[in-house]
CSV table of C-alpha atoms and ligand atoms in Angstrom, one decimal:
chain,number,residue,atom,x,y,z
A,63,UNK,CA,0.0,0.0,0.0
A,64,UNK,CA,1.1,3.5,-0.8
A,65,UNK,CA,3.0,5.1,2.1
A,66,UNK,CA,2.5,8.7,1.2
A,67,UNK,CA,-0.4,11.2,1.2
A,68,UNK,CA,-1.4,14.0,-1.1
A,69,UNK,CA,-2.7,17.3,0.2
A,70,UNK,CA,-3.7,19.9,-2.4
A,71,UNK,CA,-6.2,22.0,-0.5
A,72,UNK,CA,-6.2,24.2,2.5
A,73,UNK,CA,-8.5,23.1,5.3
A,74,UNK,CA,-11.8,24.9,5.5
A,75,UNK,CA,-12.9,26.7,8.7
A,76,UNK,CA,-14.0,24.4,11.5
A,77,UNK,CA,-15.3,24.6,15.0
A,78,UNK,CA,-14.8,21.2,16.7
A,79,UNK,CA,-14.1,19.3,19.9
A,80,UNK,CA,-11.6,16.5,19.7
A,81,UNK,CA,-9.8,14.0,21.8
A,82,UNK,CA,-6.2,13.1,20.9
A,83,UNK,CA,-4.3,9.9,21.7
A,84,UNK,CA,-3.0,9.3,25.2
A,85,UNK,CA,0.3,10.5,26.5
A,86,UNK,CA,3.3,8.5,25.3
A,87,UNK,CA,5.7,9.3,28.2
A,88,UNK,CA,3.1,8.3,30.8
A,89,UNK,CA,2.1,5.2,28.8
A,90,UNK,CA,5.6,3.9,28.7
A,91,UNK,CA,6.4,4.8,32.3
A,92,UNK,CA,3.3,3.2,33.8
A,93,UNK,CA,3.8,0.0,31.9
A,94,UNK,CA,7.4,-0.2,33.0
A,95,UNK,CA,6.6,0.6,36.6
A,96,UNK,CA,3.8,-2.0,36.6
A,97,UNK,CA,6.5,-4.6,36.0
A,98,UNK,CA,8.3,-3.7,39.3
A,99,UNK,CA,5.1,-3.4,41.4
A,100,UNK,CA,3.6,-6.1,43.5
A,101,UNK,CA,0.3,-7.3,42.1
A,102,UNK,CA,-1.9,-6.5,39.1
A,103,UNK,CA,-1.7,-3.0,37.8
A,104,UNK,CA,-4.7,-1.8,35.7
A,105,UNK,CA,-4.0,0.9,33.1
A,106,UNK,CA,-6.8,2.4,31.0
A,107,UNK,CA,-6.5,4.5,27.9
A,108,UNK,CA,-3.0,3.3,27.2
A,109,UNK,CA,-1.6,4.7,24.0
A,110,UNK,CA,-1.7,1.9,21.5
A,111,UNK,CA,1.1,3.2,19.3
A,112,UNK,CA,4.2,1.2,18.1
A,113,UNK,CA,6.4,2.7,20.9
A,114,UNK,CA,4.0,1.5,23.6
A,115,UNK,CA,3.3,-1.9,21.8
A,116,UNK,CA,7.0,-2.4,21.7
A,117,UNK,CA,7.1,-1.7,25.4
A,118,UNK,CA,4.5,-4.4,26.0
A,119,UNK,CA,6.3,-6.9,23.7
A,120,UNK,CA,9.5,-6.2,25.6
A,121,UNK,CA,8.0,-6.8,29.1
A,122,UNK,CA,6.5,-10.0,27.7
A,123,UNK,CA,9.9,-11.2,26.6
A,124,UNK,CA,11.2,-10.4,30.1
A,125,UNK,CA,8.6,-12.8,31.6
A,126,UNK,CA,5.8,-10.4,32.5
A,127,UNK,CA,2.2,-11.5,31.8
A,128,UNK,CA,-0.5,-9.0,30.8
A,129,UNK,CA,-3.9,-9.0,29.1
A,130,UNK,CA,-6.3,-6.4,27.8
A,131,UNK,CA,-9.8,-6.6,29.3
A,132,UNK,CA,-12.1,-3.9,27.8
A,133,UNK,CA,-10.2,-0.6,28.1
A,134,UNK,CA,-7.8,-1.9,30.7
A,135,UNK,CA,-4.4,-3.5,30.4
A,136,UNK,CA,-3.9,-5.8,33.4
A,137,UNK,CA,-0.1,-6.2,34.0
A,138,UNK,CA,1.1,-8.8,36.6
A,139,UNK,CA,4.1,-7.4,38.5
A,140,UNK,CA,6.3,-9.6,40.7
A,141,UNK,CA,8.0,-6.7,42.6
A,142,UNK,CA,11.4,-5.2,42.1
A,143,UNK,CA,13.7,-7.0,39.6
A,144,UNK,CA,10.8,-9.3,38.9
A,145,UNK,CA,11.7,-10.1,35.3
A,146,UNK,CA,12.3,-13.7,34.5
A,147,UNK,CA,13.9,-13.7,31.0
A,148,UNK,CA,15.7,-16.6,29.3
A,149,UNK,CA,19.4,-16.2,28.8
A,150,UNK,CA,20.4,-14.3,25.6
A,151,UNK,CA,16.9,-12.8,25.2
A,152,UNK,CA,16.8,-10.1,22.4
A,153,UNK,CA,14.5,-7.2,23.1
A,154,UNK,CA,13.7,-4.6,20.3
A,155,UNK,CA,12.8,-1.0,21.3
A,156,UNK,CA,11.9,-0.2,17.7
A,157,UNK,CA,11.9,3.6,17.2
A,158,UNK,CA,11.6,4.5,20.9
A,159,UNK,CA,14.4,6.2,22.7
A,160,UNK,CA,12.4,6.3,25.9
A,161,UNK,CA,11.8,2.5,25.9
A,162,UNK,CA,15.4,1.7,24.9
A,163,UNK,CA,17.0,3.9,27.6
A,164,UNK,CA,14.5,3.1,30.3
A,165,UNK,CA,14.4,-0.7,29.9
A,166,UNK,CA,18.2,-0.8,30.4
A,167,UNK,CA,17.8,0.9,33.7
A,168,UNK,CA,15.4,-1.9,35.0
A,169,UNK,CA,17.9,-4.6,33.9
A,170,UNK,CA,20.9,-3.6,35.9
A,171,UNK,CA,20.4,-6.6,38.3
A,172,UNK,CA,19.1,-9.2,35.9
A,173,UNK,CA,20.9,-12.6,36.1
A,174,UNK,CA,20.7,-13.2,32.4
A,175,UNK,CA,22.3,-11.7,29.3
A,176,UNK,CA,19.9,-9.4,27.4
A,177,UNK,CA,20.6,-7.8,24.0
A,178,UNK,CA,18.8,-4.6,23.1
A,179,UNK,CA,18.3,-3.6,19.5
A,180,UNK,CA,16.2,-1.0,17.7
A,181,UNK,CA,15.3,0.3,14.3
A,182,UNK,CA,17.6,2.3,12.0
A,183,UNK,CA,16.8,5.6,13.6
A,184,UNK,CA,17.3,4.4,17.1
A,185,UNK,CA,20.5,2.6,16.2
A,186,UNK,CA,22.1,5.9,15.2
A,187,UNK,CA,21.1,7.6,18.6
A,188,UNK,CA,23.4,8.1,21.6
A,189,UNK,CA,23.1,5.6,24.4
A,190,UNK,CA,26.2,6.7,26.3
A,191,UNK,CA,23.9,9.1,28.2
A,192,UNK,CA,22.4,6.2,30.0
A,193,UNK,CA,25.3,3.7,29.8
A,194,UNK,CA,27.5,6.1,31.8
A,195,UNK,CA,25.2,6.4,34.9
A,196,UNK,CA,24.1,2.7,34.7
A,197,UNK,CA,27.8,1.6,34.8
A,198,UNK,CA,28.2,3.7,37.9
A,199,UNK,CA,25.4,1.7,39.5
A,200,UNK,CA,27.5,-1.4,38.7
A,201,UNK,CA,25.7,-2.7,35.6
A,202,UNK,CA,27.6,-4.7,33.1
A,203,UNK,CA,27.0,-3.1,29.8
A,204,UNK,CA,28.7,-3.8,26.5
A,205,UNK,CA,28.3,-1.7,23.4
A,206,UNK,CA,30.7,-1.1,20.5
A,207,UNK,CA,29.9,2.5,19.8
A,208,UNK,CA,27.9,3.6,22.7
A,209,UNK,CA,24.8,2.9,20.6
A,210,UNK,CA,22.7,-0.1,19.8
A,211,UNK,CA,23.1,-3.1,19.8
A,212,UNK,CA,23.8,-3.2,23.5
A,213,UNK,CA,24.2,-6.2,25.8
A,214,UNK,CA,23.5,-5.9,29.5
A,215,UNK,CA,24.3,-8.6,32.0
A,216,UNK,CA,23.2,-7.7,35.5
A,217,UNK,CA,25.2,-8.0,38.6
A,218,UNK,CA,24.4,-8.6,42.3
A,219,UNK,CA,26.8,-5.9,43.2
A,220,UNK,CA,24.7,-2.8,42.6
A,221,UNK,CA,25.3,0.4,44.5
A,222,UNK,CA,23.5,3.7,44.7
A,223,UNK,CA,25.0,6.7,42.9
A,224,UNK,CA,25.4,10.4,43.1
A,225,UNK,CA,24.9,11.8,39.6
A,226,UNK,CA,24.8,15.1,37.8
A,227,UNK,CA,22.3,15.1,34.8
A,228,UNK,CA,23.2,18.3,33.1
A,229,UNK,CA,21.5,18.0,29.7
A,230,UNK,CA,17.9,18.4,30.8
A,231,UNK,CA,16.9,14.9,29.6
A,232,UNK,CA,14.0,13.2,31.3
A,233,UNK,CA,15.1,9.9,29.8
A,234,UNK,CA,18.5,10.1,31.6
A,235,UNK,CA,16.9,11.3,34.8
A,236,UNK,CA,14.3,8.5,34.7
A,237,UNK,CA,16.9,5.9,33.9
A,238,UNK,CA,18.7,7.0,37.1
A,239,UNK,CA,15.4,6.9,39.2
A,240,UNK,CA,14.5,3.5,37.8
A,241,UNK,CA,17.9,2.1,38.4
A,242,UNK,CA,17.7,3.5,42.0
A,243,UNK,CA,14.7,1.3,42.6
A,244,UNK,CA,16.9,-1.8,42.5
A,245,UNK,CA,19.8,-0.3,44.3
A,246,UNK,CA,20.5,-0.5,48.1
A,247,UNK,CA,20.7,2.8,49.9
A,248,UNK,CA,19.9,6.3,48.5
A,249,UNK,CA,20.6,7.6,45.0
A,250,UNK,CA,21.1,11.3,44.6
A,251,UNK,CA,20.5,12.9,41.2
A,252,UNK,CA,21.0,16.6,40.5
A,253,UNK,CA,19.0,17.0,37.3
A,254,UNK,CA,18.6,20.0,35.0
A,255,UNK,CA,14.9,20.5,34.8
A,256,UNK,CA,12.9,18.2,32.4
A,257,UNK,CA,9.6,16.5,32.3
A,258,UNK,CA,8.8,15.2,35.8
A,259,UNK,CA,6.3,12.4,35.2
A,260,UNK,CA,8.6,9.8,36.8
A,261,UNK,CA,8.9,11.8,40.1
A,262,UNK,CA,5.1,12.4,40.2
A,263,UNK,CA,4.5,8.6,39.7
A,264,UNK,CA,7.0,7.7,42.4
A,265,UNK,CA,5.2,10.0,44.8
A,266,UNK,CA,1.8,8.6,43.9
A,267,UNK,CA,3.2,5.1,44.4
A,268,UNK,CA,4.7,5.9,47.7
A,269,UNK,CA,8.2,5.1,46.5
A,270,UNK,CA,10.5,7.0,48.8
A,271,UNK,CA,11.5,10.1,46.8
A,272,UNK,CA,12.5,13.6,48.0
A,273,UNK,CA,12.9,16.5,45.7
A,274,UNK,CA,14.4,19.9,46.3
A,275,UNK,CA,14.1,22.4,43.4
A,276,UNK,CA,15.7,25.6,42.3
A,277,UNK,CA,15.1,27.4,39.1
A,278,UNK,CA,17.4,25.3,37.0
A,279,UNK,CA,18.0,22.0,38.8
A,280,UNK,CA,16.0,19.4,40.8
A,281,UNK,CA,17.9,17.6,43.5
A,282,UNK,CA,16.3,14.1,43.7
A,283,UNK,CA,16.8,11.5,46.3
A,284,UNK,CA,15.4,8.0,45.8
A,285,UNK,CA,15.7,5.3,48.5
A,286,UNK,CA,16.1,1.9,46.8
A,287,UNK,CA,14.9,-1.7,47.5
A,288,UNK,CA,11.4,-0.6,48.7
A,289,UNK,CA,8.7,-2.7,47.2
A,290,UNK,CA,5.5,-0.9,46.1
A,291,UNK,CA,2.0,-2.0,45.2
A,292,UNK,CA,0.3,-2.4,41.9
A,293,UNK,CA,-1.9,0.6,40.9
A,294,UNK,CA,-4.6,1.9,38.7
A,295,UNK,CA,-4.0,4.6,36.2
A,296,UNK,CA,-5.9,6.2,33.4
A,297,UNK,CA,-3.6,7.9,30.9
A,298,UNK,CA,-4.7,11.5,29.8
A,299,UNK,CA,-4.2,13.0,26.3
A,300,UNK,CA,-0.8,13.9,25.0
A,301,UNK,CA,0.2,17.6,24.8
A,302,UNK,CA,2.7,16.8,22.1
A,303,UNK,CA,0.0,15.2,19.9
A,304,UNK,CA,-2.4,18.1,20.8
A,305,UNK,CA,0.2,20.6,19.6
A,306,UNK,CA,-0.4,19.7,15.9
A,307,UNK,CA,-4.1,20.7,16.2
A,308,UNK,CA,-3.2,23.8,18.3
A,309,UNK,CA,-0.9,25.0,15.6
A,310,UNK,CA,-3.3,23.9,12.8
A,311,UNK,CA,-6.0,26.1,14.3
A,312,UNK,CA,-3.6,29.1,14.8
A,313,UNK,CA,-2.6,28.9,11.2
A,314,UNK,CA,-6.1,28.4,9.8
A,315,UNK,CA,-8.7,31.0,9.3
A,316,UNK,CA,-11.9,31.5,11.4
A,317,UNK,CA,-11.5,28.2,13.2
A,318,UNK,CA,-11.8,27.0,16.8
A,319,UNK,CA,-10.9,23.8,18.5
A,320,UNK,CA,-11.3,22.3,22.0
A,321,UNK,CA,-9.1,19.4,22.9
A,322,UNK,CA,-10.4,17.3,25.8
A,323,UNK,CA,-8.5,16.0,28.8
A,324,UNK,CA,-4.9,16.7,28.0
A,325,UNK,CA,-2.0,16.4,30.4
A,326,UNK,CA,-0.7,20.0,31.0
A,327,UNK,CA,2.1,19.2,33.4
A,328,UNK,CA,4.2,22.4,33.8
A,329,UNK,CA,7.3,20.6,32.5
A,330,UNK,CA,5.5,19.8,29.2
A,331,UNK,CA,3.8,23.0,28.2
A,332,UNK,CA,6.7,25.0,26.9
A,333,UNK,CA,4.9,25.3,23.5
A,334,UNK,CA,1.8,26.9,25.2
A,335,UNK,CA,4.1,29.4,27.0
A,336,UNK,CA,5.9,30.2,23.8
A,337,UNK,CA,2.7,30.6,21.8
A,338,UNK,CA,1.2,32.9,24.5
A,339,UNK,CA,4.4,35.0,24.5
A,340,UNK,CA,3.7,35.4,20.7
A,341,UNK,CA,0.1,36.5,21.5
A,342,UNK,CA,-1.7,33.3,20.4
A,343,UNK,CA,-5.3,32.7,21.7
A,344,UNK,CA,-4.8,29.5,23.6
A,345,UNK,CA,-6.4,28.8,27.0
A,346,UNK,CA,-7.0,26.0,29.5
A,347,UNK,CA,-10.5,25.2,30.9
A,348,UNK,CA,-11.7,22.5,33.2
A,349,UNK,CA,-8.4,22.2,35.0
A,350,UNK,CA,-8.0,19.1,37.3
A,351,UNK,CA,-5.3,17.2,39.1
A,352,UNK,CA,-5.1,13.5,38.5
A,353,UNK,CA,-2.7,11.5,40.7
A,354,UNK,CA,-0.4,14.5,40.8
A,355,UNK,CA,-0.6,15.4,37.1
A,356,UNK,CA,-2.4,18.5,35.9
A,357,UNK,CA,-5.0,18.0,33.1
A,358,UNK,CA,-7.3,20.4,31.3
A,359,UNK,CA,-9.2,20.9,28.1
A,360,UNK,CA,-7.3,23.2,25.7
A,361,UNK,CA,-9.2,25.8,23.7
A,362,UNK,CA,-7.6,27.5,20.7
A,363,UNK,CA,-8.9,30.1,18.2
A,364,UNK,CA,-7.4,31.2,14.9
A,365,UNK,CA,-5.2,34.2,15.3
A,366,UNK,CA,-4.4,37.0,12.9
A,367,UNK,CA,-0.6,37.6,12.9
A,368,UNK,CA,1.5,36.8,15.9
A,369,UNK,CA,4.6,38.4,17.4
A,370,UNK,CA,8.1,37.0,16.7
A,371,UNK,CA,9.8,35.6,19.7
A,372,UNK,CA,13.3,35.6,21.3
A,373,UNK,CA,12.7,32.2,22.8
A,374,UNK,CA,14.2,31.7,26.3
A,375,UNK,CA,16.5,28.6,26.3
A,376,UNK,CA,15.1,27.8,29.7
A,377,UNK,CA,11.9,26.6,27.9
A,378,UNK,CA,13.7,24.3,25.5
A,379,UNK,CA,13.3,21.1,27.6
A,380,UNK,CA,9.6,21.7,28.1
A,381,UNK,CA,9.0,22.2,24.4
A,382,UNK,CA,11.6,19.7,23.1
A,383,UNK,CA,9.2,17.6,20.9
A,384,UNK,CA,7.3,20.7,19.6
A,385,UNK,CA,10.0,22.8,18.0
A,386,UNK,CA,9.1,21.8,14.5
A,387,UNK,CA,5.7,23.3,15.0
A,388,UNK,CA,7.0,26.4,16.9
A,389,UNK,CA,9.4,27.1,14.0
A,390,UNK,CA,6.5,26.8,11.6
A,391,UNK,CA,4.5,29.3,13.5
A,392,UNK,CA,7.5,31.7,13.8
A,393,UNK,CA,8.1,31.3,10.1
A,394,UNK,CA,4.6,31.7,8.7
A,395,UNK,CA,2.6,33.6,11.3
A,396,UNK,CA,4.9,36.4,12.3
A,397,UNK,CA,6.6,39.3,10.5
A,398,UNK,CA,10.1,39.7,12.0
A,399,UNK,CA,12.9,37.8,13.3
A,400,UNK,CA,12.5,35.0,15.9
A,401,UNK,CA,15.5,33.5,17.7
A,402,UNK,CA,16.1,30.1,19.3
A,403,UNK,CA,19.2,29.1,21.2
A,404,UNK,CA,21.0,26.0,22.5
A,405,UNK,CA,19.1,23.5,20.4
A,406,UNK,CA,21.7,20.8,20.3
A,407,UNK,CA,19.4,18.2,21.7
A,408,UNK,CA,17.0,18.6,18.8
A,409,UNK,CA,19.6,16.9,16.5
A,410,UNK,CA,19.6,13.9,18.8
A,411,UNK,CA,15.9,12.9,18.3
A,412,UNK,CA,14.4,10.4,15.9
A,413,UNK,CA,16.0,12.4,13.1
A,414,UNK,CA,18.4,15.3,13.3
A,415,UNK,CA,15.4,17.6,13.7
A,416,UNK,CA,17.3,20.9,13.8
A,417,UNK,CA,19.0,20.2,10.4
A,418,UNK,CA,15.8,18.9,8.9
A,419,UNK,CA,13.7,21.8,10.2
A,420,UNK,CA,16.0,24.3,8.5
A,421,UNK,CA,15.9,22.3,5.3
A,422,UNK,CA,12.1,22.3,5.4
A,423,UNK,CA,11.8,26.1,6.2
A,424,UNK,CA,14.2,27.0,3.4
A,425,UNK,CA,12.3,24.7,1.0
A,426,UNK,CA,9.1,26.8,1.6
A,427,UNK,CA,11.0,30.1,1.0
A,428,UNK,CA,11.8,31.1,4.6
A,429,UNK,CA,15.2,32.7,5.4
A,430,UNK,CA,16.9,30.9,8.3
A,431,UNK,CA,20.3,31.8,9.7
A,432,UNK,CA,22.2,29.2,11.8
A,433,UNK,CA,25.1,29.7,14.1
A,434,UNK,CA,26.0,26.3,15.6
A,435,UNK,CA,22.8,25.3,17.5
A,436,UNK,CA,21.2,28.8,17.5
A,437,UNK,CA,18.9,29.9,14.7
A,438,UNK,CA,17.2,33.0,13.5
A,439,UNK,CA,14.0,32.6,11.5
A,440,UNK,CA,12.8,35.5,9.3
A,441,UNK,CA,9.0,35.3,9.6
A,442,UNK,CA,6.8,35.9,6.6
A,443,UNK,CA,3.2,36.0,7.6
A,444,UNK,CA,0.7,35.7,4.7
A,445,UNK,CA,3.0,33.2,3.0
A,446,UNK,CA,0.8,31.8,0.2
A,447,UNK,CA,2.5,28.9,-1.4
A,448,UNK,CA,1.5,27.6,-4.9
A,449,UNK,CA,4.4,25.3,-5.8
A,450,UNK,CA,4.8,21.5,-5.6
A,451,UNK,CA,6.4,20.2,-2.4
A,452,UNK,CA,7.7,16.7,-2.0
A,453,UNK,CA,8.5,15.7,1.6
A,454,UNK,CA,10.9,12.8,1.1
A,455,UNK,CA,14.1,11.8,2.8
A,456,UNK,CA,13.2,13.2,6.2
A,457,UNK,CA,14.3,9.9,7.7
A,458,UNK,CA,10.7,8.6,8.5
A,459,UNK,CA,10.4,11.0,11.5
A,460,UNK,CA,6.8,10.9,12.7
A,461,UNK,CA,6.9,14.5,13.9
A,462,UNK,CA,8.2,15.7,10.6
A,463,UNK,CA,5.4,13.9,8.7
A,464,UNK,CA,2.8,15.3,11.0
A,465,UNK,CA,4.2,18.9,10.9
A,466,UNK,CA,4.3,18.7,7.1
A,467,UNK,CA,0.6,17.9,7.0
A,468,UNK,CA,-0.1,21.0,9.0
A,469,UNK,CA,2.0,23.2,6.6
A,470,UNK,CA,0.2,21.6,3.6
A,471,UNK,CA,-3.2,22.2,5.1
A,472,UNK,CA,-2.6,25.9,5.9
A,473,UNK,CA,0.0,27.4,3.5
A,474,UNK,CA,-1.3,26.3,0.1
A,475,UNK,CA,0.5,24.5,-2.7
A,476,UNK,CA,0.4,20.9,-3.7
A,477,UNK,CA,2.1,18.4,-1.4
A,478,UNK,CA,3.2,14.8,-1.5
A,479,UNK,CA,4.3,13.7,1.9
A,480,UNK,CA,6.1,10.4,2.3
A,481,UNK,CA,6.4,8.0,5.2
A,482,UNK,CA,2.8,8.1,6.4
A,483,UNK,CA,3.4,4.9,8.5
A,484,UNK,CA,5.7,6.9,10.7
A,485,UNK,CA,2.6,8.2,12.6
A,486,UNK,CA,2.2,4.7,14.1
A,487,UNK,CA,5.1,5.4,16.4
A,488,UNK,CA,3.2,8.0,18.5
A,489,UNK,CA,-0.2,8.9,17.0
A,490,UNK,CA,-1.9,6.3,14.7
A,491,UNK,CA,-5.2,8.1,14.7
A,492,UNK,CA,-3.6,11.4,13.5
A,493,UNK,CA,-4.9,11.4,9.9
A,494,UNK,CA,-8.4,10.3,10.9
A,495,UNK,CA,-8.7,13.2,13.3
A,496,UNK,CA,-7.5,15.6,10.6
A,497,UNK,CA,-10.1,14.2,8.2
A,498,UNK,CA,-12.8,14.6,10.8
A,499,UNK,CA,-11.9,18.3,11.0
A,500,UNK,CA,-12.5,18.4,7.2
A,501,UNK,CA,-9.0,18.0,5.8
A,502,UNK,CA,-8.8,16.5,2.3
A,503,UNK,CA,-6.0,14.0,2.4
A,504,UNK,CA,-5.6,11.3,-0.2
B,812,S3P,C1,10.8,11.7,26.8
B,812,S3P,C2,11.8,12.7,26.9
B,812,S3P,C3,12.3,13.5,25.9
B,812,S3P,C4,11.4,13.5,24.6
B,812,S3P,C5,10.9,12.1,24.3
B,812,S3P,C6,10.1,11.5,25.4
B,812,S3P,C7,10.4,10.9,27.9
B,812,S3P,O1,13.6,13.1,25.5
B,812,S3P,O2,12.1,14.1,23.5
B,812,S3P,O3,10.1,12.2,23.2
B,812,S3P,O4,9.3,10.3,27.9
B,812,S3P,O5,11.1,10.9,28.9
B,812,S3P,P1,14.9,13.5,26.4
B,812,S3P,O6,14.6,13.2,27.8
B,812,S3P,O7,16.0,12.7,25.9
B,812,S3P,O8,15.1,15.0,26.1
C-alpha cells in the first residue's frame, strides 16, 4: 500500500471538539513501573502506538504477563527486579528512545544476558547518556559505539550513585530513578529540569523520593529496594499530539478547537508558554489534578498575525518535541525575526530535527540563519504557497510527517508527503482526526 499522502487544498474553517491519543511518556512509564510493582496494575486509555506496543512486547519477553480486558491493560508485576527472562533474550525497542533507555535501567540486576536492538533511527542515537550512569550503578553493559546493539548482564553488586544530569533529559533522569529502585541505599540525582512524570508517579506510588528544586535543577533522592504495590492509572491525552491541532488552528482561518482531557504538566507546556508570548489565543479550561498530574481541556482560536519571539532557552526542555511546530509558527505567522538558542538536543531525536527543520523552512521560502545550535527565523506571515512540495528523505520521522501535513493544510501548494506509516510510532489516529476536521487528504 502507498506510504504517502497528497494534500492539495487548505483546510476549511472548523469549530470542533476532539480528543487526541494518550500521553506517550506516561504510557511507557506506567507499563514499565507496573513490572516492578507487586500485584496486578490496571492501566486504562493506554496509548496503542508502536512505541508502547514495543514496550508491551519487551516486558512479555522479560517474563511479565499481561492481558487487555475492555479498556484496561492488566499487568502482573512480581515486585522489584521481577523479570524472568531466558538467557540471551533479544529485546527490540523499535523507534523508541524512551523505551530503549529506560528498559536498560530496569535490567541492571538481571541474572541473564539481554541484548537490546532497535530500528535504523534508534540505532544511530546516543546511548552513552544512560550507559554512563548505569555503569556507575554497577551494571555490566557492552556496546561497541555507545549505541545499539547493547548487551546488558546484570550483577548482584549494585550500589546507589550520586549523579549530575546536566542535559535536561527526562530519559536520563528517569533511567537513574528506575535504576535506583533496584539499588540499596539512597541515590542522589542533580538533574537539570525536564519533564517530571517519573517523580510524580514515584510520589503517587509511595516510592520514597525527595525533591528539592531551584530554578534550573532538581535535587532528587530515591531510596532503593522498597517494594511498592500495583496501581490503577488512566492515561490522559498527550500535549505533544495536541500541539499539531493547536498549531493547525492558529494557522487556519476562522477556526476554533477544543481538545479534551490533555496532560498539562508544567514541564511539558513549553509550547503553550511560547505561543502565549507570541500572543496566540490558547487557554485551558476544566483544570484538574489527576494523581499528581495536571490535566485540562485546551481551547484555541485562529489568530491574525503573531509576534516574533526571542525564545528563552530555559523553555527548551519543556517544548523539546514541539520545536518543528514552533518554528513553523514563527516562520509563517509572524513578521520579524525569531531567535532560538542551544538547540543541540534537537539533532539527537528520531532524526536530526534541527538540520531537517532548517531544510524544510528553506524549502518553503523562509530565510533561516544558523550559528551552531542557534537559529534565526525571518518570519513571513501571509505566506501563500503555490508550488509543488515533495517531503521525502526526512528519515521517516513521525513528527516531521505530522508537521508537514499542518503546513500543507494551511499554507497552500500541492504536497506529496512520504512515510505516512511513521505516525504509528506515536499517534496512529492522526490522519483520521485531521479528516474529521474536514481536511482533504488522499
Ligand atoms: C521523553 C523525553 C524527551 C522527549 C521524548 C520523550 C520521555 O527526551 O524528547 O520524546 O518520555 O522521557 P529527552 O529526555 O531525551 O530530552
